[in-house]
Coordinates of C-alpha atoms and ligand atoms in Angstrom, one line a residue:
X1 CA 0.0 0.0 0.0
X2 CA 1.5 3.3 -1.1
X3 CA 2.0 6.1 1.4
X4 CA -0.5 8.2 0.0
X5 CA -3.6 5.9 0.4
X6 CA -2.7 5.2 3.8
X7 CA -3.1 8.9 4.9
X8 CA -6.0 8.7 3.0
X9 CA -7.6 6.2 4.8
X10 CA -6.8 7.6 7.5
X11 CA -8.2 11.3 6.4
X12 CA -11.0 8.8 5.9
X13 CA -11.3 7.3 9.6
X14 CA -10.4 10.6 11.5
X15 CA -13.1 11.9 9.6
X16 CA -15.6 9.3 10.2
X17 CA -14.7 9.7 14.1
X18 CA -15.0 13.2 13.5
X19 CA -18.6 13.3 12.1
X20 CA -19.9 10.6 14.6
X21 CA -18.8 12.1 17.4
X22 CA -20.4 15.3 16.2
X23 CA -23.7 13.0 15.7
X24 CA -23.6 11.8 19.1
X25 CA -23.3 15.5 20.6
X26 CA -25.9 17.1 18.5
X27 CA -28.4 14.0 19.5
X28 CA -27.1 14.6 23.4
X29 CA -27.6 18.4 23.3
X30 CA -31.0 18.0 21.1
X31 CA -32.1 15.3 24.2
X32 CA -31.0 17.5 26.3
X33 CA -33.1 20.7 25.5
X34 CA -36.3 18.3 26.6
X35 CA -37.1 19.5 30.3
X36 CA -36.0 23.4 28.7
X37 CA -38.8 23.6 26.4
X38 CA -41.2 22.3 28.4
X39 CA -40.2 24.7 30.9
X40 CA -39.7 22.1 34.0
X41 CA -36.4 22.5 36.8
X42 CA -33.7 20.3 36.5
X43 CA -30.2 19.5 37.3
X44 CA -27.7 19.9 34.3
X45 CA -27.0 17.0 32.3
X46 CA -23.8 15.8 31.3
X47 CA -22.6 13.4 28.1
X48 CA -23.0 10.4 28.4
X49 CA -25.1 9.6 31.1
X50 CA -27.0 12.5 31.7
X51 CA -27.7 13.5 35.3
X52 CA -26.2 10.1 36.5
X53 CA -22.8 11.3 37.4
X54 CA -24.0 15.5 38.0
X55 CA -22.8 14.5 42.1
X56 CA -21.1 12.1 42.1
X57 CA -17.4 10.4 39.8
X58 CA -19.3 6.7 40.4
X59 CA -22.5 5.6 39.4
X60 CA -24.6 6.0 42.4
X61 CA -27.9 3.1 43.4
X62 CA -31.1 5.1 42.3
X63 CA -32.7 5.8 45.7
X64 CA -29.6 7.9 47.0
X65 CA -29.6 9.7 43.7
X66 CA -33.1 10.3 43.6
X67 CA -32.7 11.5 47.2
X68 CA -30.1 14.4 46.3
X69 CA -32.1 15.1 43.3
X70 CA -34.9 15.7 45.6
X71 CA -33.1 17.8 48.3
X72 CA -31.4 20.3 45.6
X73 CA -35.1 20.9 43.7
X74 CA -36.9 21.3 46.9
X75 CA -34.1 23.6 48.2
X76 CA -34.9 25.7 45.0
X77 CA -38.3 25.6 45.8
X78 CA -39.6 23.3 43.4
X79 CA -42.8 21.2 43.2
X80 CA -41.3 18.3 40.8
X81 CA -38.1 18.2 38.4
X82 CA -36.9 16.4 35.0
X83 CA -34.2 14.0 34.9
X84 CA -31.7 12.2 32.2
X85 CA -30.7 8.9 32.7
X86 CA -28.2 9.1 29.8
X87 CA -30.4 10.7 27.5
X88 CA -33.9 9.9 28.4
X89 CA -35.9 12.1 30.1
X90 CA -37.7 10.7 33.6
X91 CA -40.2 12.8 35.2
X92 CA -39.8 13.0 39.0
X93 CA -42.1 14.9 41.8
X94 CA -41.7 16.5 44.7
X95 CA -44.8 18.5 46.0
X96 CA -46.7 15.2 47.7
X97 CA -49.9 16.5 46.2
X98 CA -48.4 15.9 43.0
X99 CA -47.1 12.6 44.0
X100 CA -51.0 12.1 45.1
X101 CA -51.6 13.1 41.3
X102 CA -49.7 10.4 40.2
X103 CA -50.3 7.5 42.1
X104 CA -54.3 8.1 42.9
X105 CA -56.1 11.6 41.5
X106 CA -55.2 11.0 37.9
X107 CA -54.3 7.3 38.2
X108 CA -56.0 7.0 34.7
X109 CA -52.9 9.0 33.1
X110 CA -50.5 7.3 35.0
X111 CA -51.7 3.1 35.8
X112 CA -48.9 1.5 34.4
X113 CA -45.5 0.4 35.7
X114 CA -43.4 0.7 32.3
X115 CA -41.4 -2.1 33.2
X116 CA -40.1 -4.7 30.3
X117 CA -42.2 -8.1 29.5
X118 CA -42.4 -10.2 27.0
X119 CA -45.4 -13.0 27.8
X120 CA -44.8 -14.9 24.6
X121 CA -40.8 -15.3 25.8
X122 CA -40.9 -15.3 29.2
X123 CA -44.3 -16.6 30.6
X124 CA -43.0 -16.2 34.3
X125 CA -42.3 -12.6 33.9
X126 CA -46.1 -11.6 33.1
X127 CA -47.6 -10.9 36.6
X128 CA -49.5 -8.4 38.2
X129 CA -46.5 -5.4 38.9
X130 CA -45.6 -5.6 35.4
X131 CA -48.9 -6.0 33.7
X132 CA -50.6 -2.9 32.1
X133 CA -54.0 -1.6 31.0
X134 CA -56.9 -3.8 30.4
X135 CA -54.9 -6.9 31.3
X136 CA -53.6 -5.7 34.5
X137 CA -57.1 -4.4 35.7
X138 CA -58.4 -8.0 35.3
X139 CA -55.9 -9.8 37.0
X140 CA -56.1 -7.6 39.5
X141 CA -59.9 -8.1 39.9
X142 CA -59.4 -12.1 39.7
X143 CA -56.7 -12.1 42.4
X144 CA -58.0 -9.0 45.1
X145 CA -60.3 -11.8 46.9
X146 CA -57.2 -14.1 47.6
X147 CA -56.0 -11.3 49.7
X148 CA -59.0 -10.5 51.8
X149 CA -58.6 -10.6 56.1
X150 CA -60.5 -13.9 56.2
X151 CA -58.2 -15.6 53.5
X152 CA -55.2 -14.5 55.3
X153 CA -56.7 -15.7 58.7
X154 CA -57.2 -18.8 57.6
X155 CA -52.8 -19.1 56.6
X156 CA -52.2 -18.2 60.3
X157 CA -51.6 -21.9 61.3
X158 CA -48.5 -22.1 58.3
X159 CA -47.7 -18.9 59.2
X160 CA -47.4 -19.8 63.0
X161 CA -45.4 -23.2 62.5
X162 CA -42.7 -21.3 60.2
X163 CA -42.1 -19.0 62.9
X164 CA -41.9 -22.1 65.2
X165 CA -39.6 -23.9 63.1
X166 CA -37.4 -20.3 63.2
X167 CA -37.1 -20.3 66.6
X168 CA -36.1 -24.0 67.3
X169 CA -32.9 -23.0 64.7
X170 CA -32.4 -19.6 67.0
X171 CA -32.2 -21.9 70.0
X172 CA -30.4 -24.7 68.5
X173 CA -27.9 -23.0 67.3
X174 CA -27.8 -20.3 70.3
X175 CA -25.0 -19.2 68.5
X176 CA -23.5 -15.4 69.3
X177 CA -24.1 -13.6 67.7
X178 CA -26.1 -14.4 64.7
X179 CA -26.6 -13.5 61.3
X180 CA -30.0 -12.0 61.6
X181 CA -30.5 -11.2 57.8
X182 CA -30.0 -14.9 56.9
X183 CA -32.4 -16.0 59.4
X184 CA -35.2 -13.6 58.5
X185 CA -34.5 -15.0 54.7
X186 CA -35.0 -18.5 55.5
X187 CA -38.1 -17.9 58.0
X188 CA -39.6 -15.6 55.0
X189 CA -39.0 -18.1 52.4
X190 CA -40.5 -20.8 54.5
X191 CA -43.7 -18.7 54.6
X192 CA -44.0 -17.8 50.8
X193 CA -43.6 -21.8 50.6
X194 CA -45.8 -23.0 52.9
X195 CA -48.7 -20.3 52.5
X196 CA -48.5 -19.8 48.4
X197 CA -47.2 -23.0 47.2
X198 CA -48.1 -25.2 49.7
X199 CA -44.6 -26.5 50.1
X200 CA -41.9 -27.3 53.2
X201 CA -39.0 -25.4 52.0
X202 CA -36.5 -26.3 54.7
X203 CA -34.9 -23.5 54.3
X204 CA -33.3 -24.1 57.8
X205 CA -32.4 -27.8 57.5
X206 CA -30.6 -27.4 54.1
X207 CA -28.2 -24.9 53.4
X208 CA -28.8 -25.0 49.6
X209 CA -32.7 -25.7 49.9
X210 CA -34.2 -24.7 46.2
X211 CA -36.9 -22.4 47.1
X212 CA -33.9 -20.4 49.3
X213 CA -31.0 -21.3 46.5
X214 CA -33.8 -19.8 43.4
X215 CA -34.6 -16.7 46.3
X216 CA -31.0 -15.9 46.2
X217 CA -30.4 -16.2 43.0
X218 CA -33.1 -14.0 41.9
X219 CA -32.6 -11.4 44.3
X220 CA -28.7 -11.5 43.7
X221 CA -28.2 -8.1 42.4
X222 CA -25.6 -6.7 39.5
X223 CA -25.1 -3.3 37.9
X224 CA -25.6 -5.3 35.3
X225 CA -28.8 -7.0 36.0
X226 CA -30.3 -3.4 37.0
X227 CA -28.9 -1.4 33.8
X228 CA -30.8 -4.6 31.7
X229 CA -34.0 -3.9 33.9
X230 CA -33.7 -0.2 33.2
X231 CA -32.4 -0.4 29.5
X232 CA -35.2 -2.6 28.5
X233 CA -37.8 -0.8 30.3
X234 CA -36.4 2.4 28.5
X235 CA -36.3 0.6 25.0
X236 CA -39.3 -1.7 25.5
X237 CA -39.4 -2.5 21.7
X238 CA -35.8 -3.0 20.9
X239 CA -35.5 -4.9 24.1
X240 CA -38.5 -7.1 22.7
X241 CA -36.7 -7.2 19.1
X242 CA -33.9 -8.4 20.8
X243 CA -36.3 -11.0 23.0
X244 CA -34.3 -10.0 26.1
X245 CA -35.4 -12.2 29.3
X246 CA -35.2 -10.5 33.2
X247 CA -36.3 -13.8 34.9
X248 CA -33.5 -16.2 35.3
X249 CA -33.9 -19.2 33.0
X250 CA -33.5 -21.9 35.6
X251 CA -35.3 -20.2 38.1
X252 CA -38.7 -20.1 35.8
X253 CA -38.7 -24.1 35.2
X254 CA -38.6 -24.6 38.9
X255 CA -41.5 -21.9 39.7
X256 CA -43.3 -23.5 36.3
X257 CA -42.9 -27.4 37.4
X258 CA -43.6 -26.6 41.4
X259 CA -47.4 -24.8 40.0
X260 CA -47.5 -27.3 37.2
X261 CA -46.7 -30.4 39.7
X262 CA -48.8 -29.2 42.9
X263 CA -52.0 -28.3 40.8
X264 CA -51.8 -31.6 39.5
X265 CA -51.6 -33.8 42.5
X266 CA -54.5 -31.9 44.2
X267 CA -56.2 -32.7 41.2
X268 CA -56.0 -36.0 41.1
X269 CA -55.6 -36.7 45.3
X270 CA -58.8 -34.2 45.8
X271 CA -56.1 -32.6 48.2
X272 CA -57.1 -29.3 49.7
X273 CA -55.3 -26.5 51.5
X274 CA -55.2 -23.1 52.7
X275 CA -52.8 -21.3 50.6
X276 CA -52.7 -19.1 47.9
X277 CA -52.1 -22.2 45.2
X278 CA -56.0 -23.7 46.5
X279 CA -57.3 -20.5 46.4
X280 CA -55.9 -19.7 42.9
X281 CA -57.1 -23.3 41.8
X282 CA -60.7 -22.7 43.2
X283 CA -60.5 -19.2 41.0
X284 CA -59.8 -21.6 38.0
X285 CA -62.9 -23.7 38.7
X286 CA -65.1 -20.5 38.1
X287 CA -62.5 -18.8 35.9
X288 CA -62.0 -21.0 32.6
X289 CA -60.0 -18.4 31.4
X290 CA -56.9 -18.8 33.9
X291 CA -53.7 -20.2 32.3
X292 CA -51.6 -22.3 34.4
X293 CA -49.1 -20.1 32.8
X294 CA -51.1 -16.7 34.7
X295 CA -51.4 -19.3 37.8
X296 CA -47.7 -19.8 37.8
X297 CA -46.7 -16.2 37.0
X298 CA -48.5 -14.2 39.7
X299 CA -47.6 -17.0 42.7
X300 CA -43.9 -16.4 41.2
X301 CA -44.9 -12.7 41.8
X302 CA -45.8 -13.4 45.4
X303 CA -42.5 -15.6 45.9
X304 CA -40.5 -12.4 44.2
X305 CA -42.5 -9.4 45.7
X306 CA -43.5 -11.0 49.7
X307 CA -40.2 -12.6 50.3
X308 CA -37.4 -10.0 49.7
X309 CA -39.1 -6.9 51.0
X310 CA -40.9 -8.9 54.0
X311 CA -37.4 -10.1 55.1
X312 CA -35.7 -6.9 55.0
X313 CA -38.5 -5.2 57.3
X314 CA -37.9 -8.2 59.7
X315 CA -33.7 -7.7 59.3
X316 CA -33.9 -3.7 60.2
X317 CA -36.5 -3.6 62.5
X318 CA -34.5 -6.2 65.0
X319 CA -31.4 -4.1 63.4
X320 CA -33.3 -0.8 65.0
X321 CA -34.8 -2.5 68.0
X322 CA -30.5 -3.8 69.0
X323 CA -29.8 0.1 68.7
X324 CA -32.7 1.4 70.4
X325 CA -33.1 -0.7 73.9
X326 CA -35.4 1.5 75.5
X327 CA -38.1 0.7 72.3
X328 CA -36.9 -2.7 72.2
X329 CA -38.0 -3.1 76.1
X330 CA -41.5 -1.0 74.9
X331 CA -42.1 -3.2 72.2
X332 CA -41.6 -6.5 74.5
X333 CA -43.4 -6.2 77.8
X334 CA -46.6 -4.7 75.1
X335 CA -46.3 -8.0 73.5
X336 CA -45.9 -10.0 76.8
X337 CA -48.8 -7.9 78.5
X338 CA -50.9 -8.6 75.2
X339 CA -50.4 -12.5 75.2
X340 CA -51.0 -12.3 78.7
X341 CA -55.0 -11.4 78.0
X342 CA -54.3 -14.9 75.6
X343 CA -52.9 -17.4 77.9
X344 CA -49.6 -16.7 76.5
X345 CA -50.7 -18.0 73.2
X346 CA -50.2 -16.1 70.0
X347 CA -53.7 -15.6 68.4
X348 CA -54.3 -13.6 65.0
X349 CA -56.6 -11.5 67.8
X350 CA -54.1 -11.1 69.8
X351 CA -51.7 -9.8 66.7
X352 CA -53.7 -7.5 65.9
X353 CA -54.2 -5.2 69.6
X354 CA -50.3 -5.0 69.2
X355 CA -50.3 -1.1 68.7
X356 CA -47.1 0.0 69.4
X357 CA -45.3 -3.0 67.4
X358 CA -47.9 -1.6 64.7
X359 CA -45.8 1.4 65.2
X360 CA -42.4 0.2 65.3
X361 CA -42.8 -1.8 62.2
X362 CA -44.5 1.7 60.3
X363 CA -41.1 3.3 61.5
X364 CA -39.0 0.8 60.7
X365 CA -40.8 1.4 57.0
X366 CA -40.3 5.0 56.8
X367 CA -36.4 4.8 57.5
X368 CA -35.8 1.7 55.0
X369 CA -38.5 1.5 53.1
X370 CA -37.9 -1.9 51.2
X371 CA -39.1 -0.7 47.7
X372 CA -37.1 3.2 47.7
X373 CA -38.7 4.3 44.3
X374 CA -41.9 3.9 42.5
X375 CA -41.8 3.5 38.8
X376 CA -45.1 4.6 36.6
X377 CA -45.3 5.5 32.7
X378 CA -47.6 8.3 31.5
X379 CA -49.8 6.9 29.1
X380 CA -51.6 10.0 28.2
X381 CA -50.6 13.4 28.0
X382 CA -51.3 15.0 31.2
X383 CA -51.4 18.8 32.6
X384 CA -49.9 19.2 35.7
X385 CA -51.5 20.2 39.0
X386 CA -49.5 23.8 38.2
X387 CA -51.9 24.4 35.0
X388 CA -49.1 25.0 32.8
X389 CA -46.7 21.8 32.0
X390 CA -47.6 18.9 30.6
X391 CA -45.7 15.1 31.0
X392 CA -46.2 13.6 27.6
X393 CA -47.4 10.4 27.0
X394 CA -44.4 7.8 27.1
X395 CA -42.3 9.6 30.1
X396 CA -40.8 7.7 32.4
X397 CA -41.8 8.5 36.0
X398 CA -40.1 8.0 39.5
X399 CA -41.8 8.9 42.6
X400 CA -38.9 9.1 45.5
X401 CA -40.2 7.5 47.9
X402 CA -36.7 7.0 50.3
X403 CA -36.0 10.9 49.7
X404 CA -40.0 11.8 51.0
X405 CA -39.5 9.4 53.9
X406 CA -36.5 10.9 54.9
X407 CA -37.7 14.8 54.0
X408 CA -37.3 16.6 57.9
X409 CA -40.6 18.6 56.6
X410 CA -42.6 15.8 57.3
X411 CA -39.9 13.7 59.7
X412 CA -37.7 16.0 61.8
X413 CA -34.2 14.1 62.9
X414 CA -35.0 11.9 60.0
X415 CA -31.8 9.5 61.0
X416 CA -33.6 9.0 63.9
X417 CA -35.8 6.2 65.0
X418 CA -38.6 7.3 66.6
X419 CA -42.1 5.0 66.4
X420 CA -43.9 8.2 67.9
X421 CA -43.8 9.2 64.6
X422 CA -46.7 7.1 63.6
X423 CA -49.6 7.6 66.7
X424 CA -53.1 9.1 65.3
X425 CA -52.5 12.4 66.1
X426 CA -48.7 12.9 64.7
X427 CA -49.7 10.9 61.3
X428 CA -53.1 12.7 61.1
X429 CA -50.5 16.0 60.8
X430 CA -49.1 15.1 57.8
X431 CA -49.4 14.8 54.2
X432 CA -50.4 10.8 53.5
X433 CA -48.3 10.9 50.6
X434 CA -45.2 11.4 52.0
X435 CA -45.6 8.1 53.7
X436 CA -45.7 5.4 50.9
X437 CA -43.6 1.7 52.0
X438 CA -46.7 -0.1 50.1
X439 CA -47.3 2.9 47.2
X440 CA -50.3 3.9 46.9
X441 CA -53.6 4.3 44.6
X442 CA -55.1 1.5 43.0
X443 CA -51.8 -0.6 42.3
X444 CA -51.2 0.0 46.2
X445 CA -49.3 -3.2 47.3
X446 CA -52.0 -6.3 47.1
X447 CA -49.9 -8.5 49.5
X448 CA -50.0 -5.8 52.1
X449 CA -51.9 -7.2 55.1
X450 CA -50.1 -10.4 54.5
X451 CA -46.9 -9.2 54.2
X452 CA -47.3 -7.0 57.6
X453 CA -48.7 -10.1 59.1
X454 CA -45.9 -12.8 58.6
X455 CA -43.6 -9.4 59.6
X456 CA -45.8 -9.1 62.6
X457 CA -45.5 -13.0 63.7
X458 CA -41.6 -13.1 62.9
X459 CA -40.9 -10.3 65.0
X460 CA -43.1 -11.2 68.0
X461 CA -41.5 -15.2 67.8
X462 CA -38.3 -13.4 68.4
X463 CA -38.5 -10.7 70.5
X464 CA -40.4 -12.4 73.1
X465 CA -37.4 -15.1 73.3
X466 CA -34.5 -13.1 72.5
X467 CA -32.8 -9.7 73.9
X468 CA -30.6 -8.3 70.8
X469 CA -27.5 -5.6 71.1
X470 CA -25.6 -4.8 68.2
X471 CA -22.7 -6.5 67.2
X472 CA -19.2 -4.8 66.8
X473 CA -19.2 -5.9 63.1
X474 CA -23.1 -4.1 62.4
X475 CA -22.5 -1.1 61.1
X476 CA -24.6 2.3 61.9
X477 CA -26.0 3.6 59.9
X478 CA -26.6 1.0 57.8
X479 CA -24.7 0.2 54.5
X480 CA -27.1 -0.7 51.5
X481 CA -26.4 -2.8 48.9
X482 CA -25.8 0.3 45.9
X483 CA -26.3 -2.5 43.4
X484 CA -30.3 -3.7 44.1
X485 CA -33.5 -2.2 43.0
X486 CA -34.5 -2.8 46.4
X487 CA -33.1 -1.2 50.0
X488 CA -31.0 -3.7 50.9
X489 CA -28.4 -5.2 52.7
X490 CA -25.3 -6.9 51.0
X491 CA -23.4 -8.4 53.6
X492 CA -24.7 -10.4 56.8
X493 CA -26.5 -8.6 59.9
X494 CA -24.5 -9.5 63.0
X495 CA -26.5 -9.1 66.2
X496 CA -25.7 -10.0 69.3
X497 CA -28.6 -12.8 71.2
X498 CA -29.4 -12.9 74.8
X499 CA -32.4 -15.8 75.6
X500 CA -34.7 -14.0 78.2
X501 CA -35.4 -16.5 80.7
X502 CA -38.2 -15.5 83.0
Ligands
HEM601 C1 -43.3 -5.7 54.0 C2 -43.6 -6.3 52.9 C3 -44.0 -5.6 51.6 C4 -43.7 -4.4 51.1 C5 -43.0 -3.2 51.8 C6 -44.3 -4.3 49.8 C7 -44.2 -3.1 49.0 C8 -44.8 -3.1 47.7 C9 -44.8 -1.9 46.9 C10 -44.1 -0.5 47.3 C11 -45.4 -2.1 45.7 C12 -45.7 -1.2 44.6 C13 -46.9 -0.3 44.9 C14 -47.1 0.8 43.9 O1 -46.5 0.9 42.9 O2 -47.9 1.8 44.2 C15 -45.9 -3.5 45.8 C16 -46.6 -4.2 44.8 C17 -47.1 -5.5 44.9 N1 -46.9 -6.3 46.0 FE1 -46.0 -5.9 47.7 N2 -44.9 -5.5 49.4 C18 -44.7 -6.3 50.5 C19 -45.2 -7.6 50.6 C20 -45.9 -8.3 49.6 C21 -46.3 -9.7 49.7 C22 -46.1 -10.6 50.9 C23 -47.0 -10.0 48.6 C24 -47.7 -11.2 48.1 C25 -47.7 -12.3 48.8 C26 -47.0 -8.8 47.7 C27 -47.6 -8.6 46.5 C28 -47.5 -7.5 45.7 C29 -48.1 -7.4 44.4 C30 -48.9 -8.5 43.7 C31 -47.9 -6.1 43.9 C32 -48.3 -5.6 42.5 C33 -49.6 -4.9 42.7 C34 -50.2 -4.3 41.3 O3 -49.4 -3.8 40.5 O4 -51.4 -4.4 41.1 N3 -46.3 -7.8 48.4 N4 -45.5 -4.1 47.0

């Protein structure tokens, strides 16, 4: 090759570089002008990745970006903001009335989720939080009976021998101190077992038991594994072009051969129980239309939304109650003077005139609230509650919810944890919306009463028995795990175990 066309092919490449790089600025600065026009705040973007890295030289977990996001606007005095994450425009508010907007006013503009599925591809990953319009409302119609207070009454005896079975291990092992995150795992996954698929995990007796082996498998977060949640949720038809999967594939042939296998021996052994599976079954008897396929999707959904966000409400309120003795002391003689009125049994009566454990779990909620951000799509252009913006059809939403629960406007000393927080007369003085651990509005959380319930029975198993300090290894404040869509914890909870003998 003569000397002349190499520096022409490389006149060629430079230029090539030259003019996409030029592309790629003029698309970021044309992206960029979005929240300008329409005339909402924001923080500056910068190329690439928008206002991902405007505080900070490492990519930070959403809920503690959203949170600083939140602080500067509200500083400013704004009542909501626009966002880039790289170049896309999210939609985020501040003012709780307009979080009230979103969630329940103007649900109609705002009902879906805007999270990646594909049903043909991945029949697993089509339940109820990712479902949208027409669809959604009728699953959620067929499945808001299974959740009623009588249907979760009647789960009490599972729930009760899980907790049993939790407390044997606790005394067995009497081990100081313990790792309390691992136990609240294993006692939570023995309950989604037991009281949605009808199963004995033994999620104490084997250290790489399925349901617990598939629980931390699903829940074992990567940057990588939340950029493909938000990438595909961003590019929802190239993602579906591409035929991307979020559900792990072994993982959805367990969940699909545990429905498939247990709906078929009841079937053909007339066995009935009370769990979600029967109740889901006896649906299907009046429902012809239920798939096994919908069947096994939504109790996957259960599995995936009851067990991570239940056990990490069990793992910081003990967490809390080891820094906090004096509550921790409050907490236990109510419980002890309670189950006195019961003959020292625990009732689901007696559960429920637990008032100030009521409050200590709501507070333990506000400060880690398990799910920090609630995603919604606008799927019609709407007019804000100001009169003169719109959020076009197609934008991403966030609602903060870790940044509104830790707002001192609403929760003074924020750090602090205080369950006086949550009597009538303090919550009755402020805005409902800034307190959201189950969201709110017709997709409020479905598996709320149960979730608090199994919370409830954990809790009380353990802190009637058991005296917990903090361990020299548990860090405060907590450290959350940057890398999970939840607020979690990576590493174990170390707490220190005294058995109350009395
Ligand atoms: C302490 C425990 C729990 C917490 C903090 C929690 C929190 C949440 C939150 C924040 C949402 C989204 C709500 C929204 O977008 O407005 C949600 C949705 C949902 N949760 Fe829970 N959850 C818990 C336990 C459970 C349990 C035990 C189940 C089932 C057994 C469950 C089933 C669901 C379902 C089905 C949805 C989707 C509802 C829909 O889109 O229609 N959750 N949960």
């Amino acid at each position: 090759m003569s000397l002349l066309s190499i520096s022409y092919s490389i006149l060629i490449s430079n230029s090539l570089i030259v003019l996409l790089l030029t592309t790629i600025i003029l698309y970021y600065k044309w992206s960029f002008n979005y929240w300008k026009k329409k005339k909402i705040p924001h923080p500056k973007p910068m190329i690439p990745f928008g206002n991902l890295l405007t505080y900070s030289y490492t990519l930070p977990s959403m809920h503690s970006f959203l949170k600083i996001t939140y602080d500067l606007m509200k500083a400013e005095g704004h009542k909501h903001c626009g966002l880039y994450f790289v170049s896309r425009p999210f939609y985020m508010p501040v003012n709780p009335e307009y979080v009230k907007a979103i969630l329940t006013k103007d649900f109609v503009h705002f009902a879906d989720r805007g999270l990646y599925y594909d049903e043909k591809e991945e029949p697993l990953g089509a339940h109820l939080l990712v479902l949208e319009g027409e669809q959604w409302r009728k699953m959620r119609t067929k499945f808001t009976p299974t959740f009623t207070g009588g249907k979760i009454k009647l789960m009490f005896g599972g729930l009760m021998s899980c907790a049993q079975k939790m407390l044997e291990v606790v005394q067995e092992t009497d081990v100081h101190p313990i790792d309390i995150k691992e136990i609240c795992a294993c006692f939570t996954t023995d309950v989604i077992g037991t009281c949605v698929f009808g199963i004995n995990c033994k999620s104490f007796d084997e250290s790489d038991a399925e349901f617990r082996r598939h629980g931390r498998r699903l829940f074992k977060m990567s940057f990588s594994f939340v950029l493909k949640i938000i990438l595909s949720s961003s590019f929802r038809k190239l993602a579906k072009l591409l035929q991307v999967k979020i559900v792990n594939a072994e993982a959805t042939e367990f969940f699909m051969e545990v429905v498939k296998k247990t709906i078929k021996y009841r079937e053909e052994h007339n066995v009935t129980r009370n769990d979600f599976i029967q109740l889901l079954m006896d649906l299907r008897k009046t429902d012809k239309g239920l798939s096994i396929n919908e069947i096994a999707a939504q109790s996957f959904l259960f599995f995936a939304a009851g067990f991570e966000t239940s056990s990490t409400t069990m793992t910081f309120c003990i967490y809390e109650l080891a820094h906090n003795q004096d509550i921790q002391e409050k907490v236990r003689k109510e419980i002890e003077d309670v189950l006195d009125k019961y003959d020292g049994v625990l009732t689901y009566d007696s559960v429920l005139e637990m008032k100030y454990l009521d409050r200590v779990i709501d507070e333990t909620l506000r400060k880690h609230p398990p799910v920090p951000n609630l995603p919604r799509i606008c799927t019609m252009d709407y007019k804000l509650p100001d009169g003169e913006n719109y959020i076009e059809a197609g934008t991403h939403i966030f609602v903060p919810v870790f940044a509104l629960h830790r707002d001192a406007e609403y929760y003074p000393d924020p750090e602090k944890f205080d369950p006086e927080r949550f009597t009538e007369e303090n919550k009755s003085k402020r805005h409902p919306y800034a307190y959201l651990p189950f969201g709110e509005g017709p997709r409020i959380c479905l598996g709320q009463r149960f979730g608090q319930l199994q919370v409830k029975i954990g809790l009380i198993t353990l802190i009637r028995r058991y005296c917990f300090t903090p361990n020299s290894n548990t860090p405060y404040p907590m450290d959350y795990d940057k890398n999970s869509i939840f607020l979690t914890v990576k590493d174990p909870v170390w707490i220190n175990t005294k058995r109350i003998t009395t």
